[in-house]
GROMACS .gro file of C-alpha atoms in nm:
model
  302
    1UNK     CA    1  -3.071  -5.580   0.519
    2UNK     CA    2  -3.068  -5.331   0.723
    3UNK     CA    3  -3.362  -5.116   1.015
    4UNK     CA    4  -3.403  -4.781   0.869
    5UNK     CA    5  -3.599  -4.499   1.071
    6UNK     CA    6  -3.613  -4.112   1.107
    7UNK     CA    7  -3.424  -4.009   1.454
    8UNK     CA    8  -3.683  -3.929   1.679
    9UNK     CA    9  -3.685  -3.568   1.791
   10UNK     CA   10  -3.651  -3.532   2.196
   11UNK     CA   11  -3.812  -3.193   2.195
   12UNK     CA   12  -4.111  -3.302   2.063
   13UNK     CA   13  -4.148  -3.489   2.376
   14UNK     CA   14  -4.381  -3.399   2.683
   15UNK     CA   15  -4.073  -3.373   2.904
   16UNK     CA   16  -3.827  -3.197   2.602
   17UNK     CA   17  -3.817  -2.878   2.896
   18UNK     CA   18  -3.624  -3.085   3.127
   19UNK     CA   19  -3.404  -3.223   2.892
   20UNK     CA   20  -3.156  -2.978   2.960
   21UNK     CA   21  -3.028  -3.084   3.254
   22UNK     CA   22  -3.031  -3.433   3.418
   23UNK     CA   23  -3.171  -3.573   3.717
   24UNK     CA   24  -2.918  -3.494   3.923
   25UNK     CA   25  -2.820  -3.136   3.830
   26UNK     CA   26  -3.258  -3.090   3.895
   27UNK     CA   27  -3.214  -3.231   4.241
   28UNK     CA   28  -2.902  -2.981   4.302
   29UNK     CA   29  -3.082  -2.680   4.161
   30UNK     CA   30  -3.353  -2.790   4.425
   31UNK     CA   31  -3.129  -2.820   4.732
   32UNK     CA   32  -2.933  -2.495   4.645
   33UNK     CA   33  -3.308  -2.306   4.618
   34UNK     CA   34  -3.360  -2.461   5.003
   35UNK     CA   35  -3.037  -2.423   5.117
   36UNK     CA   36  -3.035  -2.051   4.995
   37UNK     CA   37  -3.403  -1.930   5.128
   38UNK     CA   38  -3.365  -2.091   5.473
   39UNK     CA   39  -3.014  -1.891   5.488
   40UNK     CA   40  -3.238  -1.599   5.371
   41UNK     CA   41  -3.529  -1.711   5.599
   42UNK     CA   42  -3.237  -1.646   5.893
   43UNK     CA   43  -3.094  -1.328   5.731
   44UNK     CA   44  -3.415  -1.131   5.729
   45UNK     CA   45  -3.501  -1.239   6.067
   46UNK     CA   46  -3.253  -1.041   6.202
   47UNK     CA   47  -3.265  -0.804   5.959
   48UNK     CA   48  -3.315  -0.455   6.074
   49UNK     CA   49  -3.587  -0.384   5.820
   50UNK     CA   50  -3.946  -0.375   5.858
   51UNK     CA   51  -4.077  -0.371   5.507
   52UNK     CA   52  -3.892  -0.702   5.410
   53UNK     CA   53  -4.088  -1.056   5.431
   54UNK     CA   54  -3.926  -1.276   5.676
   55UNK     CA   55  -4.108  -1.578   5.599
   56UNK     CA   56  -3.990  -1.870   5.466
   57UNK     CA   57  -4.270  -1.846   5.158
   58UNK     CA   58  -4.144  -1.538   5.070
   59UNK     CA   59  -3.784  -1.670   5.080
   60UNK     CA   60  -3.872  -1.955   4.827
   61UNK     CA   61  -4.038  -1.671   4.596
   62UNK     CA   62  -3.751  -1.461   4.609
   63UNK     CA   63  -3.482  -1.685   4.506
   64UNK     CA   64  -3.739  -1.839   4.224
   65UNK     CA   65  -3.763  -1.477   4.074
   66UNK     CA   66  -3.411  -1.461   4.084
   67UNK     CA   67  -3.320  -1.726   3.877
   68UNK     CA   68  -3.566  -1.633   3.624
   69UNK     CA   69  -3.372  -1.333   3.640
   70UNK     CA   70  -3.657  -1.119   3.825
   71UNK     CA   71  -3.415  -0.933   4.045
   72UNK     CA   72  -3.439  -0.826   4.430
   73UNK     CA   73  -3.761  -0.614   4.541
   74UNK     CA   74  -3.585  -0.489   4.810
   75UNK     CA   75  -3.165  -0.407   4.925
   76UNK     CA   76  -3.027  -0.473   5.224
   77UNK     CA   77  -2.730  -0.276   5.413
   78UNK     CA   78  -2.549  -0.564   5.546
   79UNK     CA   79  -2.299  -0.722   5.448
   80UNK     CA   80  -2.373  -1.077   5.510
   81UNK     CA   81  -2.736  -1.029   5.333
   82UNK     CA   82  -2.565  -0.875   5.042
   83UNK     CA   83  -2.301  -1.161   5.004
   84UNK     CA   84  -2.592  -1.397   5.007
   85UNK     CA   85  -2.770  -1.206   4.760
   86UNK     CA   86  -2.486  -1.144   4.481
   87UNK     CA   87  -2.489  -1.537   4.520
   88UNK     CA   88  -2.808  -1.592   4.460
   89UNK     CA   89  -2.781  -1.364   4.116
   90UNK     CA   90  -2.466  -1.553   3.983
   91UNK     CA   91  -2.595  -1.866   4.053
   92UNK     CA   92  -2.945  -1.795   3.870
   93UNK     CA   93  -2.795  -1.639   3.618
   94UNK     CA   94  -2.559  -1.909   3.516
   95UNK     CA   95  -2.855  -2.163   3.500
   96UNK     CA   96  -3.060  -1.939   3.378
   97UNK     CA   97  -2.803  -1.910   3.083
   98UNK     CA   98  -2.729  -2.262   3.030
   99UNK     CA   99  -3.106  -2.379   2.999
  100UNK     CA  100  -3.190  -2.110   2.747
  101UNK     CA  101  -2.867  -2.191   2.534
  102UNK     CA  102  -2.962  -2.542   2.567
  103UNK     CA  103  -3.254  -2.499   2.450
  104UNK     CA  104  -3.166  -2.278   2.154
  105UNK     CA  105  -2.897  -2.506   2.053
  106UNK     CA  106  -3.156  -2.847   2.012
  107UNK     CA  107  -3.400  -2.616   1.786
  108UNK     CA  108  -3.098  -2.454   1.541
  109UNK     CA  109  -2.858  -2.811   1.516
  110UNK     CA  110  -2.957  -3.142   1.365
  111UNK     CA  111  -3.124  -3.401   1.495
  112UNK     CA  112  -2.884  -3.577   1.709
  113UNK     CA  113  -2.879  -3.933   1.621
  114UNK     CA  114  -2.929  -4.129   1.959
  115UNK     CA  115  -2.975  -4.452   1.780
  116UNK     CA  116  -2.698  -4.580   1.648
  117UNK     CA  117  -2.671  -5.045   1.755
  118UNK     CA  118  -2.955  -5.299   1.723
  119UNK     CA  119  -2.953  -5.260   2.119
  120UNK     CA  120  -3.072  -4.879   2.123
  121UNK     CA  121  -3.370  -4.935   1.841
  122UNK     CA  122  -3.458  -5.240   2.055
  123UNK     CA  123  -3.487  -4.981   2.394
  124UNK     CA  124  -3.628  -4.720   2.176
  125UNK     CA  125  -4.012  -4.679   2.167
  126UNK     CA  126  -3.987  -4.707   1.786
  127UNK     CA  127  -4.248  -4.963   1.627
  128UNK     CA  128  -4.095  -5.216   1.381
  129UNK     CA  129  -4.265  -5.294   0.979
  130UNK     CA  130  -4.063  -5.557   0.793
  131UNK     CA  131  -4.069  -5.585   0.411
  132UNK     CA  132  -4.366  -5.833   0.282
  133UNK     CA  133  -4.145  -6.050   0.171
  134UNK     CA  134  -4.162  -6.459   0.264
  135UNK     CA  135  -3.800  -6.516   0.348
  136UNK     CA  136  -3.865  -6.229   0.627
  137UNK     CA  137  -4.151  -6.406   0.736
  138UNK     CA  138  -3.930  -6.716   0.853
  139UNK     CA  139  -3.578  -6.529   0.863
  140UNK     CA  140  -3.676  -6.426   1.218
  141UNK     CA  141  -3.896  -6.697   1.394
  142UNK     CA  142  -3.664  -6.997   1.236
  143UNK     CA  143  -3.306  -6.844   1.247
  144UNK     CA  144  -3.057  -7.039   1.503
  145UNK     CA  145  -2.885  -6.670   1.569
  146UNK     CA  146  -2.941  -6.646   1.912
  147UNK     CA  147  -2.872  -6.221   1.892
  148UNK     CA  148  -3.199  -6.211   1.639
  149UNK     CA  149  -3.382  -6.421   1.847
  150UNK     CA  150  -3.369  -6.208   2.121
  151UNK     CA  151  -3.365  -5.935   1.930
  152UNK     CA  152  -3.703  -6.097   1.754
  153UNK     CA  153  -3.858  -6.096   2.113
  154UNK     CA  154  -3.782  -5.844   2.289
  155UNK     CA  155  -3.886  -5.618   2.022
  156UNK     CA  156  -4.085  -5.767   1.727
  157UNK     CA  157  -4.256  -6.057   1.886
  158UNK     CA  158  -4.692  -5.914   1.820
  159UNK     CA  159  -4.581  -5.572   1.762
  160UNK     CA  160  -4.445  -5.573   1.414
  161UNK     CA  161  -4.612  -5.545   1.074
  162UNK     CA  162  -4.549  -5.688   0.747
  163UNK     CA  163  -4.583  -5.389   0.435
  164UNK     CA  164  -4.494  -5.314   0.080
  165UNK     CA  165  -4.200  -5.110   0.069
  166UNK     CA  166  -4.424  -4.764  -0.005
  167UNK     CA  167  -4.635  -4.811   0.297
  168UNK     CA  168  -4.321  -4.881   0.532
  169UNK     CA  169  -4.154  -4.581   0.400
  170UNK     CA  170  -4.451  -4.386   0.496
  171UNK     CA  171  -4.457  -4.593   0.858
  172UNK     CA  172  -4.137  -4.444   0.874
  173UNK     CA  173  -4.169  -4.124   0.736
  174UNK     CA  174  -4.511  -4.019   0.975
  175UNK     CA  175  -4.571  -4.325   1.253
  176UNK     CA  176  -4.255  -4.348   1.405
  177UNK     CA  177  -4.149  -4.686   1.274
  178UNK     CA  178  -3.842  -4.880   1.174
  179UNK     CA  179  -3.907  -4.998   0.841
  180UNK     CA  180  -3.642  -5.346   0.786
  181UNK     CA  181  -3.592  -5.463   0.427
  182UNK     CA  182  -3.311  -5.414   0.211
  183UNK     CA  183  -3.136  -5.128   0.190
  184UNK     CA  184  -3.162  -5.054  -0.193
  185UNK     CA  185  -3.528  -5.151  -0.240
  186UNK     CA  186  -3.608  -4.846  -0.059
  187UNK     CA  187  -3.425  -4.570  -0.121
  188UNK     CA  188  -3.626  -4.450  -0.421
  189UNK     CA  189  -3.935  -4.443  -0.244
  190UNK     CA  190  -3.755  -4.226   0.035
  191UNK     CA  191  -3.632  -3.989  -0.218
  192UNK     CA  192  -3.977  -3.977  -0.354
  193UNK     CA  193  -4.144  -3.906  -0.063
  194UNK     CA  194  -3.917  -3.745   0.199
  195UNK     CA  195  -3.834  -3.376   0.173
  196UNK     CA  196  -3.476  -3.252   0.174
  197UNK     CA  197  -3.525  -3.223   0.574
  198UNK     CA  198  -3.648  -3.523   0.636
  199UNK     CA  199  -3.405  -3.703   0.460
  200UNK     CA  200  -3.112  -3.533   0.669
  201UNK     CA  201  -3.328  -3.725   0.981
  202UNK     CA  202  -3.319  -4.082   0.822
  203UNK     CA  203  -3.053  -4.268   1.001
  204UNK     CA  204  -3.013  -4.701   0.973
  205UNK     CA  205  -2.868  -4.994   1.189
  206UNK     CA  206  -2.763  -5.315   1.110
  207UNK     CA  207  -2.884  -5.606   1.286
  208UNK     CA  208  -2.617  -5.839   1.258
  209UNK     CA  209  -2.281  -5.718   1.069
  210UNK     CA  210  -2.240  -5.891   0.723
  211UNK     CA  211  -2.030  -6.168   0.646
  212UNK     CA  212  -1.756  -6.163   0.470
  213UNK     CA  213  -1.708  -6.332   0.143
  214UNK     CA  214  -1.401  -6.461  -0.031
  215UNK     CA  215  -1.409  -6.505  -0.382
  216UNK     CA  216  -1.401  -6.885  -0.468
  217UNK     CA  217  -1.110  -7.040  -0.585
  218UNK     CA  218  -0.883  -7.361  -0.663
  219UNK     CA  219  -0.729  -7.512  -0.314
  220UNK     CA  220  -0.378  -7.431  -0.368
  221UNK     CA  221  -0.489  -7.234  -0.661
  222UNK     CA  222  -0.127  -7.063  -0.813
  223UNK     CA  223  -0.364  -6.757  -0.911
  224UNK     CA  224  -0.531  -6.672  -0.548
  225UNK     CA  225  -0.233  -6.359  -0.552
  226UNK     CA  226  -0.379  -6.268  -0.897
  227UNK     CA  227  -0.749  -6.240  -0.852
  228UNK     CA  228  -0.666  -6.084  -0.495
  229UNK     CA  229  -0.419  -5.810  -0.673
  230UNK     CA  230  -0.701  -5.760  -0.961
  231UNK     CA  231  -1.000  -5.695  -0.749
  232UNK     CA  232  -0.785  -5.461  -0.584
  233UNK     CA  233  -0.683  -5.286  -0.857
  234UNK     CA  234  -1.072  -5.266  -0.958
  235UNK     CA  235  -1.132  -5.116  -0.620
  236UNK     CA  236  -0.865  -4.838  -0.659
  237UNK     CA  237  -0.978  -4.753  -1.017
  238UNK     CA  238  -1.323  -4.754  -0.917
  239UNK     CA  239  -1.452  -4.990  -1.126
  240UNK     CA  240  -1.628  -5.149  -0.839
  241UNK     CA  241  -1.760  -4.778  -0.742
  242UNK     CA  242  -1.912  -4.734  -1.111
  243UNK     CA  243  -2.070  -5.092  -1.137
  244UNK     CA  244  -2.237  -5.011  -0.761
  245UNK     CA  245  -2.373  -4.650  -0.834
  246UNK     CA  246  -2.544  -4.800  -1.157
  247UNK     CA  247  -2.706  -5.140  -1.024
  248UNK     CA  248  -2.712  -5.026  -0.727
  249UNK     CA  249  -2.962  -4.763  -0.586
  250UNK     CA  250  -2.765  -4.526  -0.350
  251UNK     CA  251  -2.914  -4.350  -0.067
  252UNK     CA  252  -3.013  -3.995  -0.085
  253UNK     CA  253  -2.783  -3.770   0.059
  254UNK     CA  254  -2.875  -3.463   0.282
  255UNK     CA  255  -2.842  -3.166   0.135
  256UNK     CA  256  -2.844  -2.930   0.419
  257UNK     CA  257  -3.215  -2.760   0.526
  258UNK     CA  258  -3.321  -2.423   0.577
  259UNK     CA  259  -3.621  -2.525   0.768
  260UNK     CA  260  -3.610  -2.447   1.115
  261UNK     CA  261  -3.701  -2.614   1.450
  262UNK     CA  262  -4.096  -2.531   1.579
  263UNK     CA  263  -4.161  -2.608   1.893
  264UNK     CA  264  -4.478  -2.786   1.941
  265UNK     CA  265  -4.772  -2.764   2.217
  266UNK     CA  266  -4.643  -3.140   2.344
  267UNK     CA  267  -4.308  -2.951   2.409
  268UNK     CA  268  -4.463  -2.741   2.674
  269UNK     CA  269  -4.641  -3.003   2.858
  270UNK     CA  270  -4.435  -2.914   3.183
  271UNK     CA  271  -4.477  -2.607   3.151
  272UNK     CA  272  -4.861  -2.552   3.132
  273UNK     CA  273  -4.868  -2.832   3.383
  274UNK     CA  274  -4.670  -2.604   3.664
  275UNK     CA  275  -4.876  -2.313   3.516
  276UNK     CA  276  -5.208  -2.495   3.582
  277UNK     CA  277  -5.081  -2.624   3.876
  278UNK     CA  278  -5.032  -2.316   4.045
  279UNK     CA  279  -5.355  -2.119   3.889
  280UNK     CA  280  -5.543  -2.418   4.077
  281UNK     CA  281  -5.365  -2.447   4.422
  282UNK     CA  282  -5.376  -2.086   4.410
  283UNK     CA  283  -5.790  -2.081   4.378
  284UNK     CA  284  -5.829  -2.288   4.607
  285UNK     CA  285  -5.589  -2.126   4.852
  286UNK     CA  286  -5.776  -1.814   4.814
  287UNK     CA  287  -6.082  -1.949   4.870
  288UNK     CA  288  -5.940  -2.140   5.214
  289UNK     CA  289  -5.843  -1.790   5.268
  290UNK     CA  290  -6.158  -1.651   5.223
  291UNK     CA  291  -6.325  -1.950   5.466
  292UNK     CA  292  -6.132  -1.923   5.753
  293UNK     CA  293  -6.133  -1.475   5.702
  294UNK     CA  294  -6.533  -1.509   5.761
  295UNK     CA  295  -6.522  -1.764   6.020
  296UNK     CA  296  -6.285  -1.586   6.260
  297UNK     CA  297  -6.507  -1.214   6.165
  298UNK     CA  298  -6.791  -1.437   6.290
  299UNK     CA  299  -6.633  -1.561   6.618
  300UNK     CA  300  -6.481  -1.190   6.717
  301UNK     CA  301  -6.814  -1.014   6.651
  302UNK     CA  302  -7.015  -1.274   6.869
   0.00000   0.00000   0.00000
């Protein structure tokens, strides 16, 4: 028996944008946009220039644009200014770069599976249906296995469900679950029910690794090097390969897909939230603006 589930799809996520890039490369892309506008901050104030912004503010919005690949607004004719500068552009454009081609490589390539031991489904935030079955119902609360038991409560213990096999395909299929039974008893259902590119998404994990069994014999048997050499020979002949593909239901194989990747409106969560963000602070900036304008008119023509 074995967990079966689709492999969940990081850029349908709210935080798929920052994905990309780890913590750490975040918090470096952070301190380089300081580092660079207070150097920039320092240039322009002894800059020669009068039309240039030599605030810190304008610094910040500067080096932004330029990794967004905005450009300059204005040229400077030292050296030192222009050094920084050229920096500013490589750097921005190399992240710039990377992020994009990050992104446009998790939309075009497969899923990535992510889940691949009993450990990652039991971190993962998938929900677990078991096949309605009664040895199920005691395999996991009565079992001495101390790995299941764990397993059983870190994970399944009041969050699991019970189904028929068509319902905990379609768990799986739509809900985001892990449907456990075994593996043949389901596969028809997902090849009735999952299109070709959701069946290239289906990915499984055993729980425990199965045993292996010896065929039973004599003690001291003189034919143990004959029934070893003849299930061999079945095995290379594929006689053993015949008799499994015909009582034995095999799983559906992925035949490529020429769907492609959307990106959903969960996927920009981040960025409507810094878009928001700003349209607010910015609102009520200007009106703060506007407040303090009138009250210093009033006070100068009293």
């Amino acid at each position: 028996s074995i967990f079966t589930f689709r492999a969940p799809n990081y850029m349908g996520s709210p935080y798929s944008l920052l994905l990309p890039f780890s913590n750490s490369i975040w918090l470096s892309i952070l301190a380089i946009t300081t580092i660079i506008s207070i150097l920039m901050t320092i240039s322009q104030f002894y800059s020669y220039s009068k039309k240039s912004d030599k605030t810190f503010s304008g610094s910040v919005i500067t080096v932004v644009g330029t990794f967004f690949q905005q450009g300059f607004s204005y040229t400077s004719s030292r050296l030192s200014e222009r050094i920084l500068l050229i920096t500013t552009l490589i750097s921005g454009m190399l992240i710039c770069f990377h992020f994009s081609s990050m992104i446009v490589t998790v939309l075009i390539r497969p899923v990535p599976i992510s889940i691949v031991t009993a450990e990652d489904l039991a971190a993962s935030k998938l929900k677990i249906a078991v096949h309605n079955i009664p040895y199920f119902h005691t395999y996991f609360k009565d079992t001495k296995n101390t790995y299941i038991r764990e397993f059983y409560r870190k994970k399944m213990k009041n969050q699991h469900e019970y189904v028929a096999i068509p319902v905990g395909v379609e768990l799986m299929r739509t809900a985001g679950y892990a449907f456990y039974t075994e593996e043949s008893y389901q596969y028809p259902s997902i090849s009735n029910t999952f299109t070709d590119s959701e069946i290239c998404t289906v990915s499984d994990v055993e729980l425990v690794k199965p045993y292996m069994v010896p065929s039973p014999m004599r003690k001291n048997t003189p034919y143990r090097k004959h029934v070893n050499c003849g299930l061999l020979l079945m095995k290379e002949v594929g006689i053993l390969a015949r008799e499994t593909n015909q009582w034995r239901t095999t799983q559906p194989k992925c035949q490529g897909s020429i769907d492609y990747s959307s990106v959903h409106f969960e996927s920009l969560t981040v960025a409507y939230i810094v878009y928001l963000t700003g349209l607010i602070l910015s609102i009520v900036i200007l009106f703060v603006e506007n407040y303090i304008y009138k009250k210093r008119k009033e006070l100068l023509e009293q």
